[in-house]
Short mmCIF file of C-alpha atoms and ligand atoms in Angstrom, two decimals:
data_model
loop_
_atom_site.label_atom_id
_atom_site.label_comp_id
_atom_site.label_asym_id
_atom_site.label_seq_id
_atom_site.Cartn_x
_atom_site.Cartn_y
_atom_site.Cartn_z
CA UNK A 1 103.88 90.16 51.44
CA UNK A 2 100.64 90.76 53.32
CA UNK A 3 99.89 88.17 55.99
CA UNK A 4 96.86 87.77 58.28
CA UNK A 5 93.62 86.27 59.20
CA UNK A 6 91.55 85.56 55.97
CA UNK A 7 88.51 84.24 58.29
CA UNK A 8 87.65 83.81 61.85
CA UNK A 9 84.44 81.16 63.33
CA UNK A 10 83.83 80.38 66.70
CA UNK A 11 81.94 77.65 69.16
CA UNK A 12 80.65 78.08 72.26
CA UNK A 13 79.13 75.25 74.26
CA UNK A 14 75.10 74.98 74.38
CA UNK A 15 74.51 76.15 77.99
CA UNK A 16 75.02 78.94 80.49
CA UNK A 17 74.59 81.04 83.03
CA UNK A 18 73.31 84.65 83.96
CA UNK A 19 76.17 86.09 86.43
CA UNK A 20 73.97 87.73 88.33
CA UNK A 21 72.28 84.21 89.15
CA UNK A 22 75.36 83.21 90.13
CA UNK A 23 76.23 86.21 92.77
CA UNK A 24 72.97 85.69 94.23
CA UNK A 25 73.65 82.05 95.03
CA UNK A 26 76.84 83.15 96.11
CA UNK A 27 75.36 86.19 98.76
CA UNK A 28 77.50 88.67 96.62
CA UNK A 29 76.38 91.62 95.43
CA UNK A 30 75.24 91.25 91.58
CA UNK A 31 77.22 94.61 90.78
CA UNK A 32 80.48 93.09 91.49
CA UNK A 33 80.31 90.23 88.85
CA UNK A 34 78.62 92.75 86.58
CA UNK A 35 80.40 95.86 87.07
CA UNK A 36 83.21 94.89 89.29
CA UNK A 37 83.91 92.42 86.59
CA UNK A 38 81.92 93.43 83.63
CA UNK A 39 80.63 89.75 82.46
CA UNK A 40 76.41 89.46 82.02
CA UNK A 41 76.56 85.65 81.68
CA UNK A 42 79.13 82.64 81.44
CA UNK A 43 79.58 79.61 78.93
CA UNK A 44 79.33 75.74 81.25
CA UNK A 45 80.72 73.30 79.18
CA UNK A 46 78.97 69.63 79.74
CA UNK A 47 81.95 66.94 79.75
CA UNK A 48 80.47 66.22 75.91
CA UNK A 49 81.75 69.62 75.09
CA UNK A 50 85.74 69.12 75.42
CA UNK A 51 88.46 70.85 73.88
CA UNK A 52 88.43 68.77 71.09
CA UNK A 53 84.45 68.70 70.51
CA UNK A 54 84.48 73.21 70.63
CA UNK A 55 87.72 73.51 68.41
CA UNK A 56 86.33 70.71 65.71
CA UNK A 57 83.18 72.47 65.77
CA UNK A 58 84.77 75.78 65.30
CA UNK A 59 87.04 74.41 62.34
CA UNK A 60 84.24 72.93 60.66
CA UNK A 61 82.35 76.59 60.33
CA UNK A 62 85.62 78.73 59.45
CA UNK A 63 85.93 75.55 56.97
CA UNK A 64 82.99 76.39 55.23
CA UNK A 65 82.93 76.87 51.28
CA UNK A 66 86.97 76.62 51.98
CA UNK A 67 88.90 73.86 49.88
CA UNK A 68 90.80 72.29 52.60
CA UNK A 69 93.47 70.91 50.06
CA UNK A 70 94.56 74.75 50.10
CA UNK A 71 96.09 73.97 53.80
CA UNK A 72 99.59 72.74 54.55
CA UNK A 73 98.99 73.41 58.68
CA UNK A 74 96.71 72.69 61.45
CA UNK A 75 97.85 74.42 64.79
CA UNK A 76 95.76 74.14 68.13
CA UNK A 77 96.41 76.37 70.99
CA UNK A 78 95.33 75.32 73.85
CA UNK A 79 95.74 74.69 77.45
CA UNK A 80 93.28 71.89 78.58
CA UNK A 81 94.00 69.34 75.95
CA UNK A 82 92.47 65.92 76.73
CA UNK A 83 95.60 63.63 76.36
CA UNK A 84 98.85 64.41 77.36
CA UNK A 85 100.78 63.08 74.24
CA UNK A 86 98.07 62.85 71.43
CA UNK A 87 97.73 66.49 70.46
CA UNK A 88 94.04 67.76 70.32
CA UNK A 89 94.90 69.30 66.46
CA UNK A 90 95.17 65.27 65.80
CA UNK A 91 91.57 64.80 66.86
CA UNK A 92 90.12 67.70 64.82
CA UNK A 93 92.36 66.42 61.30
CA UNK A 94 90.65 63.07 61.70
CA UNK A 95 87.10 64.25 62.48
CA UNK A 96 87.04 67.06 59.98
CA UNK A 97 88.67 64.85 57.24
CA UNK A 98 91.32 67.40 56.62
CA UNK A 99 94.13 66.24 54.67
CA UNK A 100 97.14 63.77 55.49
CA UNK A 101 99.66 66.01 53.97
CA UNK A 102 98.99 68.54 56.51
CA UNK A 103 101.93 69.51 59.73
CA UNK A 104 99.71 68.96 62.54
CA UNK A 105 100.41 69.76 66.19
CA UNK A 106 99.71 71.75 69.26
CA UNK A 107 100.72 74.91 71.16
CA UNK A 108 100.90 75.69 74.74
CA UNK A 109 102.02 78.55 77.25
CA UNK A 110 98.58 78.87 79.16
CA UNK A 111 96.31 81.67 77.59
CA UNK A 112 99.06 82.53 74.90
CA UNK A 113 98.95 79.58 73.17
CA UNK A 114 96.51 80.69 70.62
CA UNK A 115 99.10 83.36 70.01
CA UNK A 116 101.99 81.41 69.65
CA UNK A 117 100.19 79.41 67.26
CA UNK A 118 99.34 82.15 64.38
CA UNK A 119 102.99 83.29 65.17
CA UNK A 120 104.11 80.11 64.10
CA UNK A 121 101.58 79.96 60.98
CA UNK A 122 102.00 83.91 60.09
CA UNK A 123 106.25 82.59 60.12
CA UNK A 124 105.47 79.91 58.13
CA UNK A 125 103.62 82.26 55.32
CA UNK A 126 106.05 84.96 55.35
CA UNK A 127 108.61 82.75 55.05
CA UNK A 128 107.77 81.15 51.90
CA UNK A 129 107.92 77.78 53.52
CA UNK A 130 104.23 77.70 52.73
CA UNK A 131 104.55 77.83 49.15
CA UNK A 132 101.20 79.26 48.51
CA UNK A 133 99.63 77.10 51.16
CA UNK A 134 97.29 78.67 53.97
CA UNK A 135 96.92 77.47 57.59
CA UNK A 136 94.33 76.58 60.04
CA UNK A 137 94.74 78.11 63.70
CA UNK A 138 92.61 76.88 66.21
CA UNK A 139 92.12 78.34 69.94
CA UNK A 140 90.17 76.39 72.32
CA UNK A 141 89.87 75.93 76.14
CA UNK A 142 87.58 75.26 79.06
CA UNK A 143 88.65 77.29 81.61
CA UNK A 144 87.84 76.18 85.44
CA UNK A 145 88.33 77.91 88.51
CA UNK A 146 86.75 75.87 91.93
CA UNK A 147 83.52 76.23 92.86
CA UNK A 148 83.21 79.45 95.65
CA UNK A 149 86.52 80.34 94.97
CA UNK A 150 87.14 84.33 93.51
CA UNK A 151 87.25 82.94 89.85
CA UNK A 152 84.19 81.30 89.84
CA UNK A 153 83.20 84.31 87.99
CA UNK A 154 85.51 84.35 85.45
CA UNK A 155 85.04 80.76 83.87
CA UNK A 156 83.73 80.50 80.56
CA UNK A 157 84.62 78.24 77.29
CA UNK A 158 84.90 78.06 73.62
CA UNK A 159 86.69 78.25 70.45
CA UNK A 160 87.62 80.38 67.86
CA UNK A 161 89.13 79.29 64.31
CA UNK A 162 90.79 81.02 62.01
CA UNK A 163 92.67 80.96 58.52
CA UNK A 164 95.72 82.45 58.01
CA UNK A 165 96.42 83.06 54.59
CA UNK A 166 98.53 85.55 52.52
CA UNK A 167 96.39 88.67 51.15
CA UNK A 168 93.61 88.43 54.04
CA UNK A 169 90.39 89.48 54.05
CA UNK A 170 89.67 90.12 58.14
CA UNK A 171 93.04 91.36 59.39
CA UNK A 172 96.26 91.96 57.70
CA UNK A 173 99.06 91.22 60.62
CA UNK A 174 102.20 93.92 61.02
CA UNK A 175 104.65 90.90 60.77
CA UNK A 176 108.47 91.95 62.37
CA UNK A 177 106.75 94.44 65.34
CA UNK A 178 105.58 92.69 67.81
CA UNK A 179 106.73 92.85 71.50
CA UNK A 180 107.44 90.59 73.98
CA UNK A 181 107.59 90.04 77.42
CA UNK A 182 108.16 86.98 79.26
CA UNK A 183 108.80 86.61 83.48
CA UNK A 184 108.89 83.50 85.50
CA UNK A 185 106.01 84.26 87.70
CA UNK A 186 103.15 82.02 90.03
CA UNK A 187 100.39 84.01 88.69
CA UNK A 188 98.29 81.03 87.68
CA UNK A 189 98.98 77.32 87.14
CA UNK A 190 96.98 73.93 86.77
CA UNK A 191 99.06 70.83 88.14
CA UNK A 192 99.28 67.85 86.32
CA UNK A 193 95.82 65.69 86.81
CA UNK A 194 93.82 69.00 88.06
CA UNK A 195 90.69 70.19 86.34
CA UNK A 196 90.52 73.33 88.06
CA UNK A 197 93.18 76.14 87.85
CA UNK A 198 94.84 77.42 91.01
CA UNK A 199 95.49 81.21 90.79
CA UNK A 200 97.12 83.85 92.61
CA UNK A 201 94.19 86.29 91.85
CA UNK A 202 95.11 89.99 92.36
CA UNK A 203 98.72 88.89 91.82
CA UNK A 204 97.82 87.75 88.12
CA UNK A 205 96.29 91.35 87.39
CA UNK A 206 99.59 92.84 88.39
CA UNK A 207 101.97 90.58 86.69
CA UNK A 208 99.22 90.89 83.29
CA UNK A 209 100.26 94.61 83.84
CA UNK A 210 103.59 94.70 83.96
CA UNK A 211 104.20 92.44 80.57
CA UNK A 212 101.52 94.35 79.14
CA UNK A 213 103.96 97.68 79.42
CA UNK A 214 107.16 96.26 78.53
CA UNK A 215 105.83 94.43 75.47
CA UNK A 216 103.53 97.46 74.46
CA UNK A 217 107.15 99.61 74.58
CA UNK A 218 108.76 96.93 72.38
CA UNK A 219 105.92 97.46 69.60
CA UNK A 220 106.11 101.03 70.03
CA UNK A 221 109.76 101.16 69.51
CA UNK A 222 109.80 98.84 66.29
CA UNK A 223 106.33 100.63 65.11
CA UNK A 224 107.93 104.16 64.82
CA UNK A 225 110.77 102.90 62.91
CA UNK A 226 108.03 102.06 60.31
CA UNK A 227 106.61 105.04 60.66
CA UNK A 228 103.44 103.71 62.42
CA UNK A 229 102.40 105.75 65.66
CA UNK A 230 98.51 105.25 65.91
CA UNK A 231 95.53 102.50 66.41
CA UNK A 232 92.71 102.88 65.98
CA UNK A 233 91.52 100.29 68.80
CA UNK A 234 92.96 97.93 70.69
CA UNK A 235 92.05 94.07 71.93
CA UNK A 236 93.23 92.58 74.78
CA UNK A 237 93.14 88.90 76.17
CA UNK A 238 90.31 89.09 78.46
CA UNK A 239 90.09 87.04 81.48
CA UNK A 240 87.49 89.04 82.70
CA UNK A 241 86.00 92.29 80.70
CA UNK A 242 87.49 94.49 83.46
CA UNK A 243 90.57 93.36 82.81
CA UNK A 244 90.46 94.83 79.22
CA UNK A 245 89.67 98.12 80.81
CA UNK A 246 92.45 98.13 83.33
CA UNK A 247 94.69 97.56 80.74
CA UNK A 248 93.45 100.25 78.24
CA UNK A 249 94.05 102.57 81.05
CA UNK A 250 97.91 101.50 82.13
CA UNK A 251 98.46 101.92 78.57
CA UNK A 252 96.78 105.15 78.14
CA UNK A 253 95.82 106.57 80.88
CA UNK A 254 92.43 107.11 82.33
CA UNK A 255 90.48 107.21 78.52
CA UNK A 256 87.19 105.78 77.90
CA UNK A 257 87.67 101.86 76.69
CA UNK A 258 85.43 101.06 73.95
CA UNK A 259 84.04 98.24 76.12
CA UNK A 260 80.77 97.45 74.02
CA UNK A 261 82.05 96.96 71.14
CA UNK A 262 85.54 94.76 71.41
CA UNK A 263 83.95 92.76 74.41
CA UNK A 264 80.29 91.63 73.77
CA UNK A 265 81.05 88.65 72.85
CA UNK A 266 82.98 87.72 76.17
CA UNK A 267 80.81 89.59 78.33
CA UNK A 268 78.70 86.77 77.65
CA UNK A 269 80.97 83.89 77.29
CA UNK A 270 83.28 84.28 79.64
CA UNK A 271 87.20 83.90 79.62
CA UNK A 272 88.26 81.11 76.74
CA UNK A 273 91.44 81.07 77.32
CA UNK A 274 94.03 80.99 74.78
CA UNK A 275 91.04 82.08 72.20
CA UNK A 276 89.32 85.27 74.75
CA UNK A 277 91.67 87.78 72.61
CA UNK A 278 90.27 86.32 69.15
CA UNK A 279 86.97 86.23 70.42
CA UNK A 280 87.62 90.31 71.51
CA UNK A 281 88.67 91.06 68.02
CA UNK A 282 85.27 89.00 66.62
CA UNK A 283 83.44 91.33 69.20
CA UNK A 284 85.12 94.50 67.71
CA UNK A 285 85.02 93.68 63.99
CA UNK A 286 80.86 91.52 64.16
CA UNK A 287 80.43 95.22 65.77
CA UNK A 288 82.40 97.98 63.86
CA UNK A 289 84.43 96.26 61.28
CA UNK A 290 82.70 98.85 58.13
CA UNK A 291 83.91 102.01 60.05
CA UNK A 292 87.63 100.22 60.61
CA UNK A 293 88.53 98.77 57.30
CA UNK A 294 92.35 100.26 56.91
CA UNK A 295 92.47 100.80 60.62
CA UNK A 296 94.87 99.56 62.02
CA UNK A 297 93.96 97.67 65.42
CA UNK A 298 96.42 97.06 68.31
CA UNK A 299 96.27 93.36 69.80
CA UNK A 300 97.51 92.18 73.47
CA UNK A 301 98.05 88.48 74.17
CA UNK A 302 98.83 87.27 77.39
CA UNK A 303 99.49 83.55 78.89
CA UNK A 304 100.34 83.53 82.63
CA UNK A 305 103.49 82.11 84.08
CA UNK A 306 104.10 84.58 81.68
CA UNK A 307 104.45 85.16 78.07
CA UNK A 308 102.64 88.37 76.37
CA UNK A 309 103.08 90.03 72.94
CA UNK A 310 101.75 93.36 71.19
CA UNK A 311 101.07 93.37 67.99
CA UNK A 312 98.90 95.03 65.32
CA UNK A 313 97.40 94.31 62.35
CA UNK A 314 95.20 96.39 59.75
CA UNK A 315 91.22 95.52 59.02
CA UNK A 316 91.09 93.85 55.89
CA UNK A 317 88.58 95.03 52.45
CA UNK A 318 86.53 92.34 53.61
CA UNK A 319 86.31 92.21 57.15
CA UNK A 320 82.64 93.62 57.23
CA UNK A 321 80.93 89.84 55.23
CA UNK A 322 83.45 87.98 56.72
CA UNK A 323 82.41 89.00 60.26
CA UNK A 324 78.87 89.75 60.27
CA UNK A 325 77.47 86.56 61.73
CA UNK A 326 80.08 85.97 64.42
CA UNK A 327 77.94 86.69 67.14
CA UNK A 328 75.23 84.29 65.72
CA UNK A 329 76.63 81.38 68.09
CA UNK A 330 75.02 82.94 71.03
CA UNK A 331 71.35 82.89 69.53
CA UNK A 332 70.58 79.01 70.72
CA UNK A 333 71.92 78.84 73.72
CA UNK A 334 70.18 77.64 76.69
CA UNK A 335 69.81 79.59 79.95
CA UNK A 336 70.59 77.07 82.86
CA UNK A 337 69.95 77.73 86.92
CA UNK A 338 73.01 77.87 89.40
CA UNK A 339 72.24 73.75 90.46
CA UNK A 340 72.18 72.94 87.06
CA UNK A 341 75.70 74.37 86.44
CA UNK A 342 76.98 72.47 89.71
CA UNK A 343 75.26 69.45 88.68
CA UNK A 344 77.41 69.88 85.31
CA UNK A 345 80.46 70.85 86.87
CA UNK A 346 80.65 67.72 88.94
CA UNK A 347 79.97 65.24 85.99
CA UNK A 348 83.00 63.42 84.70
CA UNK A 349 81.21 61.66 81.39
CA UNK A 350 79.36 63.02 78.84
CA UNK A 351 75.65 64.02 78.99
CA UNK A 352 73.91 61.41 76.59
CA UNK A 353 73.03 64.37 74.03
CA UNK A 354 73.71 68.02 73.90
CA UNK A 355 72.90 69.10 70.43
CA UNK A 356 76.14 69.44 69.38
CA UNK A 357 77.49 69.21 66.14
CA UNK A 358 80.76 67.50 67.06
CA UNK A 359 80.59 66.07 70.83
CA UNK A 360 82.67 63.64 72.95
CA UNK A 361 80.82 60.73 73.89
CA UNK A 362 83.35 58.46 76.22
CA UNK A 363 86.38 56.08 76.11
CA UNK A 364 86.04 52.86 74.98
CA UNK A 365 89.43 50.72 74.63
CA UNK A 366 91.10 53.62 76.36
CA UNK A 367 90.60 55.39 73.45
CA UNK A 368 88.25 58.50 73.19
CA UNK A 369 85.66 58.36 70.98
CA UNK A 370 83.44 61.38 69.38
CA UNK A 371 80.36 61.74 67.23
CA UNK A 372 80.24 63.96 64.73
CA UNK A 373 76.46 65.34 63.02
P1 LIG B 401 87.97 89.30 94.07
O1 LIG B 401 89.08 89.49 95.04
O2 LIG B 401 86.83 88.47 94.54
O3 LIG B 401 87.36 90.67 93.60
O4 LIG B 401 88.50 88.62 92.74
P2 LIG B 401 87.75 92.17 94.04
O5 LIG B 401 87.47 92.36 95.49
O6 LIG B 401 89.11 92.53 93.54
O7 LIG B 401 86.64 92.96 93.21
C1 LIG B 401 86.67 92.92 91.82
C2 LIG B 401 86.19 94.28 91.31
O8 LIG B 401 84.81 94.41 91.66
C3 LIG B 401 86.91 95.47 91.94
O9 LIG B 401 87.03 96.44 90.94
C4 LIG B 401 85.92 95.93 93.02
O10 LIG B 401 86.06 97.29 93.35
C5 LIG B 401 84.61 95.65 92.31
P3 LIG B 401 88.46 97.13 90.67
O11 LIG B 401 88.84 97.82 91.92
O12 LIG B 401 89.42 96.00 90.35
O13 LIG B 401 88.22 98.03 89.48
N1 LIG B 401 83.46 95.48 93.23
C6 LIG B 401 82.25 95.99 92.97
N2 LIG B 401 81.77 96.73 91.96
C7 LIG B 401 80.45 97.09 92.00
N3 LIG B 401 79.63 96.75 93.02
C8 LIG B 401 80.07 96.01 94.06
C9 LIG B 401 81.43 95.60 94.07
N4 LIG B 401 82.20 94.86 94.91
C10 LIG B 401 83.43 94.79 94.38
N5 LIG B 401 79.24 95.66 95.04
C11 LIG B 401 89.84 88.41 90.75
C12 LIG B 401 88.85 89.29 91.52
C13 LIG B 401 89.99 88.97 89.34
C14 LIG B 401 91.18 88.42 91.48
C15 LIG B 401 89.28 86.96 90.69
O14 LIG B 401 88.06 86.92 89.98
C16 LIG B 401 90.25 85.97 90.07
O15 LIG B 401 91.13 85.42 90.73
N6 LIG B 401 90.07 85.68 88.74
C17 LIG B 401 90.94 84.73 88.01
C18 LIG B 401 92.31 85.31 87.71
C19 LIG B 401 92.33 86.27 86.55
O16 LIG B 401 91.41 86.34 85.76
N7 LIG B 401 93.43 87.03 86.44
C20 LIG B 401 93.60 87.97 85.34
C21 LIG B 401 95.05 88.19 84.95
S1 LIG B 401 95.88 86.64 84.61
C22 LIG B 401 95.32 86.22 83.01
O17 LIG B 401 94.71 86.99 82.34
C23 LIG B 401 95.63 84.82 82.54
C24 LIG B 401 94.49 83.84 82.59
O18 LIG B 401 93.57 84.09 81.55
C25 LIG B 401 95.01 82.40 82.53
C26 LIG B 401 95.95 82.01 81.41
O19 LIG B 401 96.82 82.74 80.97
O20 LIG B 401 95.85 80.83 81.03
C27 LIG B 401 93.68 83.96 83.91
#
């Protein structure tokens, strides 16, 4: 049975910044967030704009045209949910309207969350427990480093929806080859009531590494008993574009990384979290999915603490119409000055309106409320 992403629609929030705006007011040289890092600009997320607010709004565009009585599971990945009990999947199923019969719930293991949940919905297909049904998969995360600290830089947020269905148009997954990797490591954590993540910077790239080989050998060995030796590309999860490179090269050696295409998008969004991988493969296929339909593509997740898998899927008959306006989202965004992003990065309640489709507007009764236009 062939299993895999059938569509993929993402939300970033309304504002951001230039990086090199931000090095200046920083008395760093530009080239190191640009080059050194490879990011042009960054996503700031306005309190409106939570986790709940980017992956609803997300939902609502892969949920387009789509009969949502063909779904039988919601999954969110994420790790910056706003309650620590109510899941943030339970938000989105109320304000979308989506079913009551659906299995609704959350996944978390930092960045690979996203992963582990189309693992869980690409199981439930393949399975047959799905009897026919498809699922929604939702990534979505602010991420937050401290102000001045070295991963200021690499903030960003968003979300990025998918549906997993059998017979997929985008991406067709090679379910039974992945490989994993897991180590109890401090690479990067967020304690309990923290906003901002604490992270063991240069220590995080290395322990990234070192999954990233041993579960890259574990999909090689299970790929050439199928017979599969090749990709055509590969994604990574991208903290920071650089990172994507880096990894390209302890994989292959010192090869050119196609960094245009799979990281556009995040170049100028910044690191989403559990969805930056997702929103590498949008970058890839808005960008080159007609010369890569039957390719197959190579795909990296990686959630720190850790937990990483390789896996691969091939690009689906469809892949070019059912990507081609991914990288709309960025065209009405609003370009915001260094104060401005401080100003927002200190504020605790919701501006009074962003513009956004689906926005968090406070807690009343305890109870958080959204508005939805
Ligand atoms: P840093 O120490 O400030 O930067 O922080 P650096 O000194 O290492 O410089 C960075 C790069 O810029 C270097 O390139 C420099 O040479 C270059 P490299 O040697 O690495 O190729 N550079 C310049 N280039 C051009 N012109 C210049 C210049 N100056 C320097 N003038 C660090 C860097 C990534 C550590 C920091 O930003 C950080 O802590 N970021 C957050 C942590 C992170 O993203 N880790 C990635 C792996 S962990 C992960 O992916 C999981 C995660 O997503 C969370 C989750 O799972 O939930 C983070």
């Amino acid at each position: 049975m062939r299993v895999g992403i059938d569509a993929i629609a993402i939300a970033v929030p309304h504002r951001y910044i230039a990086l090199e705006d931000l090095a200046r007011a920083r008395g760093v040289d530009p080239a190191k967030y640009t080059h050194g890092l490879g990011g042009l600009e960054m996503a700031v997320a306005e309190p409106g704009e939570d986790t709940v607010a980017l992956a609803a709004q997300a939902a609502r565009r892969v949920l387009t045209g789509y009969d949502p009585q063909k779904l039988g599971l919601l999954v969110v990945g994420t790790e910056t949910g706003v309650d620590h009990s109510k899941p943030v999947s339970s938000f989105v199923q109320g304000l979308l309207d989506l079913p009551q019969t659906l299995r609704v719930y959350d996944t978390q293991h930092a960045c690979y969350g996203g992963t582990a949940a189309l693992m869980a919905a690409l199981d439930w297909i393949a399975s047959g427990a799905a009897d026919g049904r498809s699922a929604l998969v939702i990534c979505s995360d602010i991420a937050r480093y401290g102000l001045h600290t070295p991963g200021e830089p690499t903030q960003g947020a968003g979300a990025v929806a998918m549906i997993i269905s059998r017979d997929p148009d985008v991406l067709s997954i090679d379910v039974g080859i992945s490989g994993t990797a897991s180590i109890h490591v401090h690479d990067f954590w967020r304690p309990l009531g923290q906003r901002e993540a604490q992270v063991d910077g240069h220590y995080s790239v290395q322990c990234y590494l070192d999954a990233l080989g041993v579960a890259f050998a574990g999909w090689k060995q299970r790929a050439s008993l199928r017979g599969i030796d090749s990709l055509a590309r590969v994604c990574y999860h991208v903290p920071f574009c650089k990172m994507a490179k880096k990894a390209h090269a302890h994989l292959f050696g010192d090869v050119d990384y196609d960094a245009g295409a799979a990281l556009h998008l995040n170049a100028r969004i910044g690191n989403i979290y559990t969805g930056s991988l997702y929103l590498s493969l949008a970058s890839l296929l808005s960008a080159q999915a007609a010369e890569l339909v039957g390719s197959r593509i190579g795909m990296f997740s990686y959630g720190s603490g850790c937990t990483s898998e390789f896996f691969s899927g091939v690009v689906g008959p469809r892949a070019v119409e059912r990507t081609a306006d991914l990288a709309d989202v960025l065209a009405h965004r609003e370009r915001i000055s260094v104060g401005e992003y401080e100003r927002i990065m200190a504020l605790t309640e919701p501006l009074p309106r962003n513009g956004g489709e689906v926005r968090f507007t406070g807690v009343v009764d305890q109870r958080r409320q959204y508005a939805s236009s």
